[in-house]
Amino acid sequence: MRVATDIGGTFTDLVYLNDKGEIFVDKDHTTPGNFEEGIINVMNKSRINFSGIENFIHGSTIVINTLTEKKGDKVGLITTKGTRDVLEIARGNRPDLYNFNYKKPQPFVERYLRKEVTERLNYKGEVITPLVLEEVTDIVQSFINNEVKAIAITFLHSYINPIHEKLVTKYIREKYPDILVIASHEISNEWREYERTNTTVLSSYVQPTVSNYIKKLEKKLLENNVYSNKYIMQSNGGMADFQEAKNNPIQLVESGPVAGVFGAQVLGNLIGESNIIAFDVGGTTAKCSLIHNGEVKITTDYFIERDEKNAGYPIKAPVVDIVEIGNGGGSIAWIDEVGALQVGPESAGSYPGPVAYGLGGQKVTTTDAHLVTGRLSAKNFEYQVNIQEINKILKRDISEKFNVSNVDAALGIIQIANSNMLNALRLISVRKGHDPSDFSLIAYGGGGAMHAAYLGRELNVKKTIIPNSSAVFSAWGMLQSDLRTDSIQTYVVQLSSLNREVLNEKWNELIAVNSQKLLKQGVPLEKISFTKYLDMRYVGQEHTVKILVPEELIFDAQNLKLRELFHELHEKTYQFKLEDSDIEIVSLHLVSIGEVDKITLKELDHQPLNPSALIEKRKVYFDDDGWIQTPIYNRDLLVREQVVLGPAIVEEKQTSTLIYPKQKVTVDNYGNLIIEEVVV
Amino acid sequence: MNVNPFILEVIKDSLLSIGEEMFIALEKTSMSPMFYEALDYACGLTDHRGNLVSQGNGVTSFIGMLSPMVKTIIAKFNNGKDLSEGDIIIINDPYQGGGSHLSDVGFVMPIFYKGELIAFSTNKGHWTEVGGMDPGSFTNNSTEIYQEGLQFPGVKVFEQGRVNQGIIEIIKSNVRLPDQSLGDMWAQVAALRTGEKRIQEVCDRYGVDKVKLSIEKLLKQGEEYAKNALKKLPKGTFYASDFIEGESFSKEKYPIQVKVTITEEKFICDFRGSHPQVKLPINCSYYGLMASVRVMFLAIIQPIKEINEGVFSLLEILVDKGSIVSATRPAPVSMNFEARLGGADLIWKALAKEIPHQLPAGHLLSVSSVLISGPLEESETDFLLVEPSVGGWGAGMNFDGQNGQFCMGDGETYNIPIEIAESRYGVLVDEYSLIEGSGGIGKYRGGLGVKRVYRALTDNQRLSIRFGRHQTKPWGVNGGQEGQNSNVIIKRRNGITEPGSGIINNIDFHKGDKVILMTPGGGGNGNPNERSKEAIESDLKNGYITSQQAQMMYSNQ
């Protein structure tokens, strides 16, 4: 049995797969302060046989919450002489261009806890000033006096030669075993000292909290006789065992959300779709990510608290490339200072929530607009919906201002929300040089199914898929994941002077380190596999294109094949190539997978059509056609291979799927809904 | 035409995102650090008359330069009639269109839909090289524009999609780093074409008439926003004067002044009476001034989400012909940001007390440019480092000034990481730190200036530097003190220290020599005696202030 638990703000989700390949879902309240209680509660509630668990997988927002709520521990930073202020100067940028009251992000370590050591390497990694190790003693002593709980170390050029970082780390670990220490080379081997320093500092900042959290969870599981393998989801879409997660906690920064993208990749494999746009609509935000040729894109260009007005904090950890916008079911509709209708990013949250909840919400949201247009019905809510109240507020705040009917205003809200989502989806697809008609849209989360059919049509994707149990799809994704590490090593070299032996040596070093990591986590050698990528660019450019290095790639004398691959991908991404320019490698990216045994999903049985699947017909308001009497179906009663023509709505416990006129929906072998355009 | 108002909003969203998309495309593909680290460029869409509709912007200064550039091209090509589909025009003339200096090279592309001219796609970016007397085309001692580089008066570099090879060859043989400059040009052209393609797609989807209506609405909304913002501003006439700094050692200073008049309908900036243009490259043209006055206007009417031509319809600028802030040919303008930002800072200074919630005390003001060139270690090729510098910003009415930020004329500008600088250029960075005590004290303290020390790793390098505020200091407000001024010191390897200054003209810089660059600290805000004890203690503990500064504040409490 594989069990996945995902802790959210309100609920702790549980999804598990029994040995027959059947899936079960449950949820219980999250227990802040003692999250492990909530996990055991939901497992008890679902009556799982604890000792029958083989793999326990956990998704957690502990890292991101500790960072954004600033609840981590006091950190001391040690840097190269002359560079302790790098963390504070940061990059000097002002994204809110015209705001002269702009405030830059405050560093996580105050200036008096940032100390310098005499040592220096040059850009080639050669020591030009030897390390004066004796200076470290006083520094650590002053940290102890100031109640520092974790120490971060970042020296210049350590990405190419970590010798001084290693010496200082070893010294502190031996002499002061009670203090947690992280050196930059242990988590990031890319150049740019500010980004690397900040990543290291943030890792140290969360490490004591994360260690405690995992220790408590482990203890609780053992008390309850769970002797299984225990894993945590990392931001790269793979798992790590508990020890590895404690060593490198920053890898958990996007532990939850990435699992959905990874789930989309697995689902794609299952049903034969390798090009996928994964699209997740929650209460506050919508997230999307592109999967091309079965590959989830991993990047280290990740920030927290960054938006169009704030520089945020860079974290150079491998994270699934996700674009997030402030548009979800609870997004509030409002009129801006120039009289234009806007939706989001402010959300009504779960309390008071949309007007529909009747909990005192006084601002119209996307969910309310779905009700007014008949796309949702009052029966879909656990609350007593007061439609008069929604209409009253909608009229007062929106309709009267534009002199339109309430239903047109509600449709306007949906259109603006769709437009926002569409722009995000275009950003990751068309604008990166991909043709959406080669892709399938997989929509999940509470609100994905409501917008998916429209977005799929506008994007012109091949088909739109609403997966089975789409509302808990992220946890579903966890059940399917393997152990994974991503190592990125900056290594700048022009192809014209590339020495293949040196390159191979670099690969072998990375392979050795990562095999070791996976072996330590109990993966047998034959289950470990590697994929190589090169980040490359034209000489003189800054940004790189990531090239998958095919296993059969032959490194001929001029690296012609590699050049060709690069030119091709560059042109696809940016609409031009420079065949006369030399090309350089900037970094090596090694993906190491430790495969875990999985359970195959079970196909649905063939069954005759069930007439009671049709719940009712009701009036639904559509963009071009106005009100249409629309059939409403119960998803649980639709059978394998059943086809329903649009317009239609398919309802399930936590979400509803809207199908437009001239579309059809088919139930596939696994119960997924496949929406396609009807070609006349 | 009766159109659903929400569809117009949806079209508007598409138009706005096109500006951003062009911006990102350019950043990702450019070849020079000025583009990708400093993001010293802007992209925009205008309507068929050249009115700015949407833009993507990295530095503030370019916001006002796009539409005058397009309008110049429309006028030059027979009111647009001599423009065809696939044409791309290159222009960098500072005195006409969107001129700052020759290094900022602009492109304009007419966009046609079914044969009708409906819009323009345009961008402007800082090329690392456009030729001229000094490497990097950053010229500190030019006396006329002809020394500053190659001039593009607005000519077709593409005609109906076909490249004019002649122009390419002229560029190749007139600039020092043709690969970089032409690489940037290709990136700019690609971004223009992205804009063209996207506009045409939007017309395909919604119909060209609705797109036009949406553009009209967008411009109208901009004007409405500005009108409302003006209502909230204090009415009256406000004055300020200051200096543009000349050479360091002669201590020359040129007075400039402004009279800002705010009425119910207009925001008028009158720079008449400022010093006449000079034979130093610190002049700016009228268009340069207009660009930075527009930036200042946007800062005053913050927060604003969508910036287009409509927003600027209430703005009026008055100048004398041929002044230091409205120079005419052939005045040199290579370092035009001195006059350009100086002019905008006057408006800031005049209004800081009037709208304290919008404007903090004075900041480093200057782009603080650094240029080092010369041979690399173990390599045949030369390097060229061009960068702006970070310094202190002024304190606000309820917060301390920011430490180490780029000036108002920059924006989404990034400093060059030490590890990248050392990998690419023949220098070592010995120090990058905050300057203790450099912020003006006050109830709220000015932000700290920054020290950066470069050491040459090879012989025969050249060094050019222009730091503003080396004679004058960033101003305080409401009793807050001035910040420390800038300073640049050369330490030769033989131990000789050359006297400090703010400006260095193309001097020798040899292996083992050091240059110590110190940018200004920001002005303080409010009476220093009112600073809280906790704030003073925290500043002392963290080394943000000197003990003398602390004593000064304590002793008066």
Short mmCIF file of C-alpha atoms in Angstrom, two decimals, chain A residues 81-86 88-104 106 110-114 120-124 128 155-159 190-193 195-196 301 306 309 334 336-342 398 402 404 408-409 412 415-416 419-420 423 426-427 430-431 454 458 537-543 570 574-576 578 581, chain B residues 4-7 9-10 12-14 17 21 24-25 27-32 36-37 57-58 60 63 186-187 190 194 198 205 221 225 228 295-296 298-299 302 305-307 348 357-360 377-378 390 393 399 402-408 410-420 422-424 428-434 436 450 538 541-544:
data_model
loop_
_atom_site.label_atom_id
_atom_site.label_comp_id
_atom_site.label_asym_id
_atom_site.label_seq_id
_atom_site.Cartn_x
_atom_site.Cartn_y
_atom_site.Cartn_z
CA LYS A 81 36.42 39.22 3.45
CA GLY A 82 34.87 42.31 1.89
CA THR A 83 31.54 40.71 1.00
CA ARG A 84 29.38 40.50 4.12
CA ASP A 85 27.04 43.18 2.74
CA VAL A 86 26.33 41.29 -0.48
CA GLU A 88 21.91 43.24 1.99
CA ILE A 89 22.88 45.12 -1.17
CA ALA A 90 21.35 42.23 -3.10
CA ARG A 91 20.93 43.20 -6.76
CA GLY A 92 19.88 46.85 -6.32
CA ASN A 93 16.83 46.49 -8.56
CA ARG A 94 13.49 48.27 -8.14
CA PRO A 95 10.72 46.35 -9.88
CA ASP A 96 8.11 48.90 -8.80
CA LEU A 97 9.78 51.38 -11.14
CA TYR A 98 7.87 54.56 -10.31
CA ASN A 99 7.43 53.99 -6.60
CA PHE A 100 10.09 56.15 -4.93
CA ASN A 101 9.03 54.79 -1.53
CA TYR A 102 10.08 51.31 -2.68
CA LYS A 103 11.44 49.08 0.08
CA LYS A 104 13.91 46.35 -0.80
CA GLN A 106 15.17 42.86 4.34
CA GLU A 110 21.13 41.29 10.46
CA ARG A 111 24.41 43.06 9.71
CA TYR A 112 25.98 42.37 13.13
CA LEU A 113 25.60 38.63 12.59
CA ARG A 114 27.34 38.73 9.21
CA ARG A 120 40.01 34.23 -1.40
CA LEU A 121 39.69 32.18 -4.56
CA ASN A 122 39.75 33.56 -8.09
CA TYR A 123 37.22 32.72 -10.78
CA LYS A 124 39.24 29.68 -11.82
CA ILE A 128 44.89 33.47 -4.03
CA PHE A 155 32.58 32.05 0.01
CA LEU A 156 33.24 33.55 -3.42
CA HIS A 157 33.73 31.04 -6.26
CA SER A 158 32.95 28.05 -4.02
CA TYR A 159 30.76 26.71 -6.83
CA GLU A 190 25.83 27.87 -9.48
CA TRP A 191 27.60 31.21 -9.78
CA ARG A 192 26.15 34.57 -8.56
CA GLU A 193 27.14 35.11 -4.95
CA GLU A 195 21.65 34.26 -4.96
CA ARG A 196 23.81 31.49 -3.52
CA ASP A 301 15.17 30.67 -11.13
CA ARG A 306 8.50 38.15 -5.72
CA LYS A 309 6.27 45.21 -7.32
CA TRP A 334 -13.66 45.00 -8.42
CA ASP A 336 -10.16 49.87 -10.69
CA GLU A 337 -9.37 53.58 -10.59
CA VAL A 338 -9.94 54.01 -14.31
CA GLY A 339 -13.26 52.17 -14.27
CA ALA A 340 -12.12 48.82 -15.66
CA LEU A 341 -13.42 45.52 -14.28
CA GLN A 342 -10.73 43.46 -12.53
CA ILE A 398 -20.66 45.89 -10.80
CA PHE A 402 -21.50 49.33 -16.39
CA VAL A 404 -25.59 45.93 -17.86
CA ASP A 408 -23.94 39.92 -18.24
CA ALA A 409 -21.89 41.35 -15.39
CA GLY A 412 -17.98 39.61 -17.60
CA GLN A 415 -14.49 36.44 -19.02
CA ILE A 416 -11.94 38.59 -17.20
CA SER A 419 -8.56 36.18 -19.84
CA ASN A 420 -6.13 36.31 -16.91
CA ASN A 423 -2.55 34.98 -20.53
CA ARG A 426 -0.05 31.51 -23.25
CA LEU A 427 2.99 32.71 -21.36
CA VAL A 430 2.78 30.00 -27.27
CA ARG A 431 5.24 32.56 -25.95
CA TYR A 454 -13.26 27.40 -22.46
CA GLU A 458 -9.30 29.39 -26.86
CA ARG A 537 23.80 29.87 -24.96
CA TYR A 538 25.49 31.90 -27.66
CA VAL A 539 28.71 33.45 -26.40
CA GLY A 540 27.83 36.89 -25.08
CA GLN A 541 24.25 36.02 -24.20
CA GLU A 542 23.12 35.76 -20.62
CA HIS A 543 20.12 33.46 -20.63
CA HIS A 570 17.12 28.38 -29.65
CA TYR A 574 13.31 32.76 -29.54
CA GLN A 575 12.54 32.79 -33.28
CA PHE A 576 16.15 33.20 -34.38
CA LEU A 578 23.02 32.85 -34.99
CA SER A 581 28.32 32.69 -33.25
CA ASN B 4 -19.66 44.39 -24.68
CA PRO B 5 -17.48 46.49 -22.35
CA PHE B 6 -15.83 43.40 -20.88
CA ILE B 7 -14.60 42.19 -24.25
CA GLU B 9 -11.15 44.84 -21.30
CA VAL B 10 -10.13 41.39 -22.45
CA LYS B 12 -6.89 45.52 -23.49
CA ASP B 13 -5.35 42.77 -21.34
CA SER B 14 -3.98 41.14 -24.47
CA SER B 17 0.66 41.60 -22.14
CA GLU B 21 6.15 39.72 -23.80
CA ILE B 24 10.97 39.36 -21.87
CA ALA B 25 11.86 38.14 -25.37
CA GLU B 27 16.00 40.18 -22.27
CA LYS B 28 16.38 36.49 -22.98
CA THR B 29 18.09 36.88 -26.32
CA SER B 30 20.27 39.96 -26.00
CA MET B 31 24.02 39.72 -26.21
CA SER B 32 25.21 42.53 -23.96
CA TYR B 36 20.39 41.55 -19.52
CA GLU B 37 21.88 42.71 -16.25
CA ASN B 57 10.15 48.60 -19.23
CA GLY B 58 13.36 47.89 -17.41
CA THR B 60 12.28 54.26 -15.97
CA ILE B 63 9.15 55.27 -20.82
CA TRP B 186 18.75 41.00 -33.95
CA ALA B 187 17.20 40.60 -30.53
CA ALA B 190 12.88 39.70 -33.07
CA THR B 194 6.78 39.31 -31.87
CA ARG B 198 0.64 39.22 -31.52
CA ARG B 205 -9.55 36.86 -32.85
CA GLN B 221 -8.64 55.65 -19.16
CA TYR B 225 -6.47 58.48 -14.16
CA ASN B 228 -8.12 62.23 -10.85
CA VAL B 295 9.12 59.48 -14.81
CA MET B 296 8.85 62.06 -12.05
CA LEU B 298 4.49 58.96 -12.63
CA ALA B 299 6.21 58.84 -9.22
CA GLN B 302 1.60 56.63 -7.92
CA LYS B 305 -0.96 50.29 -13.22
CA GLU B 306 -1.24 51.00 -16.89
CA ILE B 307 0.98 53.62 -18.42
CA TRP B 348 11.23 66.09 -6.64
CA HIS B 357 3.75 60.39 1.49
CA GLN B 358 4.82 60.11 -2.16
CA LEU B 359 8.37 61.44 -2.13
CA PRO B 360 11.28 60.72 0.25
CA GLU B 377 44.38 37.59 -18.55
CA GLU B 378 45.57 34.69 -20.70
CA VAL B 390 24.02 51.48 -6.46
CA TRP B 393 18.13 56.61 -1.22
CA PHE B 399 10.96 54.83 7.16
CA GLN B 402 17.15 52.20 1.30
CA ASN B 403 20.78 51.07 1.25
CA GLY B 404 22.43 50.40 -2.07
CA GLN B 405 19.81 50.88 -4.78
CA PHE B 406 20.07 52.17 -8.34
CA CYS B 407 18.99 55.75 -9.06
CA MET B 408 15.55 56.90 -10.22
CA ASP B 410 17.27 53.04 -13.54
CA GLY B 411 14.75 50.56 -12.24
CA GLU B 412 14.68 46.82 -12.87
CA THR B 413 18.44 47.18 -13.14
CA TYR B 414 20.75 44.52 -11.66
CA ASN B 415 24.30 44.95 -10.43
CA ILE B 416 26.92 42.64 -11.90
CA PRO B 417 27.67 39.78 -9.49
CA ILE B 418 31.30 39.67 -8.34
CA GLU B 419 31.67 36.09 -9.56
CA ILE B 420 30.49 37.01 -13.03
CA GLU B 422 35.69 38.37 -12.30
CA SER B 423 34.99 35.58 -14.80
CA ARG B 424 34.44 38.01 -17.65
CA LEU B 428 39.19 41.48 -9.02
CA VAL B 429 36.56 42.90 -6.65
CA ASP B 430 38.30 43.43 -3.30
CA GLU B 431 35.28 44.85 -1.51
CA TYR B 432 31.57 45.41 -2.02
CA SER B 433 30.15 46.94 1.13
CA LEU B 434 27.93 49.56 2.71
CA GLU B 436 29.11 53.29 7.47
CA VAL B 450 28.15 51.64 -1.35
CA SER B 538 20.28 49.16 16.46
CA LYS B 541 25.12 47.61 16.68
CA ASN B 542 24.84 47.02 12.96
CA GLY B 543 27.38 49.66 12.02
CA TYR B 544 25.01 51.76 9.93
#
